[in-house]
XYZ file of C-alpha atoms in Angstrom:
154
model
C 5.466 -35.166 -21.731
C 8.551 -34.887 -23.759
C 6.675 -32.981 -26.467
C 5.571 -30.268 -24.058
C 9.011 -30.158 -22.497
C 10.670 -29.657 -25.865
C 8.241 -26.847 -26.737
C 8.967 -25.129 -23.410
C 12.693 -25.497 -23.966
C 12.405 -24.075 -27.488
C 10.246 -21.204 -26.248
C 12.607 -20.488 -23.350
C 15.667 -20.514 -25.613
C 14.225 -18.252 -28.298
C 11.884 -15.860 -26.489
C 14.666 -13.358 -25.689
C 15.776 -13.256 -29.307
C 12.194 -12.836 -30.481
C 11.635 -9.978 -28.024
C 14.822 -8.226 -29.199
C 13.753 -8.539 -32.847
C 10.297 -7.113 -32.048
C 11.880 -4.144 -30.227
C 14.213 -3.491 -33.179
C 11.301 -3.595 -35.624
C 9.314 -1.125 -33.506
C 12.326 1.212 -33.208
C 12.963 1.070 -36.967
C 9.292 1.778 -37.676
C 9.340 4.835 -35.378
C 12.502 6.198 -36.995
C 11.177 5.727 -40.530
C 7.833 7.239 -39.557
C 9.409 10.351 -37.942
C 12.518 10.782 -40.161
C 11.358 14.177 -41.484
C 11.095 15.592 -37.985
C 14.391 14.028 -36.908
C 16.234 15.519 -39.895
C 14.633 18.956 -39.419
C 15.628 19.155 -35.747
C 18.928 21.099 -36.270
C 17.042 23.731 -38.284
C 14.437 23.976 -35.540
C 17.166 24.579 -32.969
C 18.710 27.237 -35.199
C 15.401 29.038 -35.603
C 14.839 29.065 -31.847
C 18.331 30.474 -31.282
C 17.949 33.036 -34.072
C 20.645 31.538 -36.293
C 20.494 29.656 -39.540
C 21.877 26.180 -39.946
C 23.440 25.253 -43.267
C 24.953 22.028 -44.385
C 28.609 22.084 -45.260
C 27.778 21.070 -48.804
C 25.589 24.157 -49.279
C 28.027 26.438 -47.472
C 31.140 25.636 -49.490
C 31.946 27.664 -52.574
C 33.403 26.309 -55.772
C 36.513 27.798 -57.362
C 35.410 28.846 -60.813
C 36.274 31.785 -63.017
C 33.216 33.744 -61.904
C 34.467 33.642 -58.320
C 37.754 35.238 -59.408
C 36.016 38.255 -60.932
C 35.135 41.355 -58.978
C 32.085 40.804 -56.818
C 30.044 43.103 -54.648
C 27.822 41.778 -51.907
C 24.224 42.922 -52.008
C 22.842 45.441 -49.547
C 24.330 48.533 -47.968
C 27.812 48.683 -46.499
C 29.065 45.409 -47.966
C 32.619 44.400 -48.747
C 33.859 44.407 -52.341
C 36.118 41.553 -53.434
C 38.509 41.342 -56.404
C 40.529 38.157 -56.975
C 39.773 36.972 -53.410
C 41.120 40.234 -51.922
C 39.316 43.298 -50.607
C 38.958 45.836 -53.409
C 38.713 48.802 -51.028
C 39.206 49.715 -47.390
C 36.358 48.480 -45.217
C 35.373 49.378 -41.643
C 33.182 47.096 -39.566
C 31.956 46.976 -35.980
C 31.801 43.416 -34.680
C 29.461 43.061 -31.728
C 27.510 40.350 -29.969
C 27.529 38.294 -26.814
C 28.393 34.983 -28.470
C 30.919 33.926 -31.084
C 28.103 33.004 -33.480
C 26.643 36.526 -33.329
C 30.084 38.053 -33.925
C 30.666 35.733 -36.875
C 27.235 36.711 -38.200
C 28.411 40.364 -38.250
C 31.232 39.328 -40.607
C 28.807 37.372 -42.780
C 26.308 40.259 -42.926
C 29.112 42.574 -44.025
C 29.972 40.256 -46.912
C 33.404 39.324 -45.598
C 32.531 35.623 -45.346
C 29.793 33.604 -47.032
C 28.837 31.515 -43.987
C 29.974 30.509 -40.528
C 31.360 27.315 -42.057
C 33.458 29.479 -44.400
C 34.830 31.515 -41.470
C 35.511 28.430 -39.358
C 37.279 26.623 -42.207
C 39.547 29.638 -42.806
C 40.334 29.759 -39.084
C 40.976 26.027 -38.950
C 43.351 26.146 -41.925
C 45.475 28.744 -40.092
C 45.265 27.117 -36.675
C 43.010 29.809 -35.223
C 40.166 29.222 -32.780
C 37.012 30.644 -34.372
C 35.291 30.810 -30.981
C 37.810 33.386 -29.732
C 36.614 36.127 -32.111
C 36.842 39.565 -30.467
C 34.222 42.309 -30.548
C 35.301 45.775 -31.650
C 35.629 48.112 -34.604
C 37.998 46.932 -37.308
C 39.339 48.628 -40.420
C 40.387 46.190 -43.105
C 42.719 47.643 -45.714
C 42.561 47.112 -49.454
C 44.156 43.846 -50.581
C 43.455 41.879 -47.406
C 42.387 38.257 -47.810
C 39.887 36.286 -45.753
C 42.816 34.795 -43.861
C 44.119 38.265 -42.922
C 40.649 39.314 -41.766
C 40.272 36.179 -39.642
C 43.668 36.809 -38.028
C 42.702 40.417 -37.242
C 39.393 39.617 -35.551
C 40.820 36.733 -33.512
C 44.011 38.389 -32.172
């Protein structure tokens, strides 16, 4: 009888641990199996909302000599930049019901490269990017991204 009692004691003592290990293995297998879908979920949300989701690594720009030269954004009615300042006066109508749509107006106009770019400029100057105001703005020659952010958030 002592042999069966010792087996029952061993089984009783270790069954909870064994069950926990089995659950962890099943959870890990599900995560590994569905990792592509899990990682694509933010992009799926962005597509449903009509916005694009970029990683901060892709959204940041490097400071090289080419960035300091005069650049013109592609498309019609885009801002022209020279040495990180507006090369000419630029008028823009910011509209939208959400802050993301208003920020997208600035991006489409070539004033910022991404929403991460706009939000990082706002954060560095202690501004709340979510409080962007709709309206028509005229940005004068020589304004920087920081000046533009201050104007649209006032």
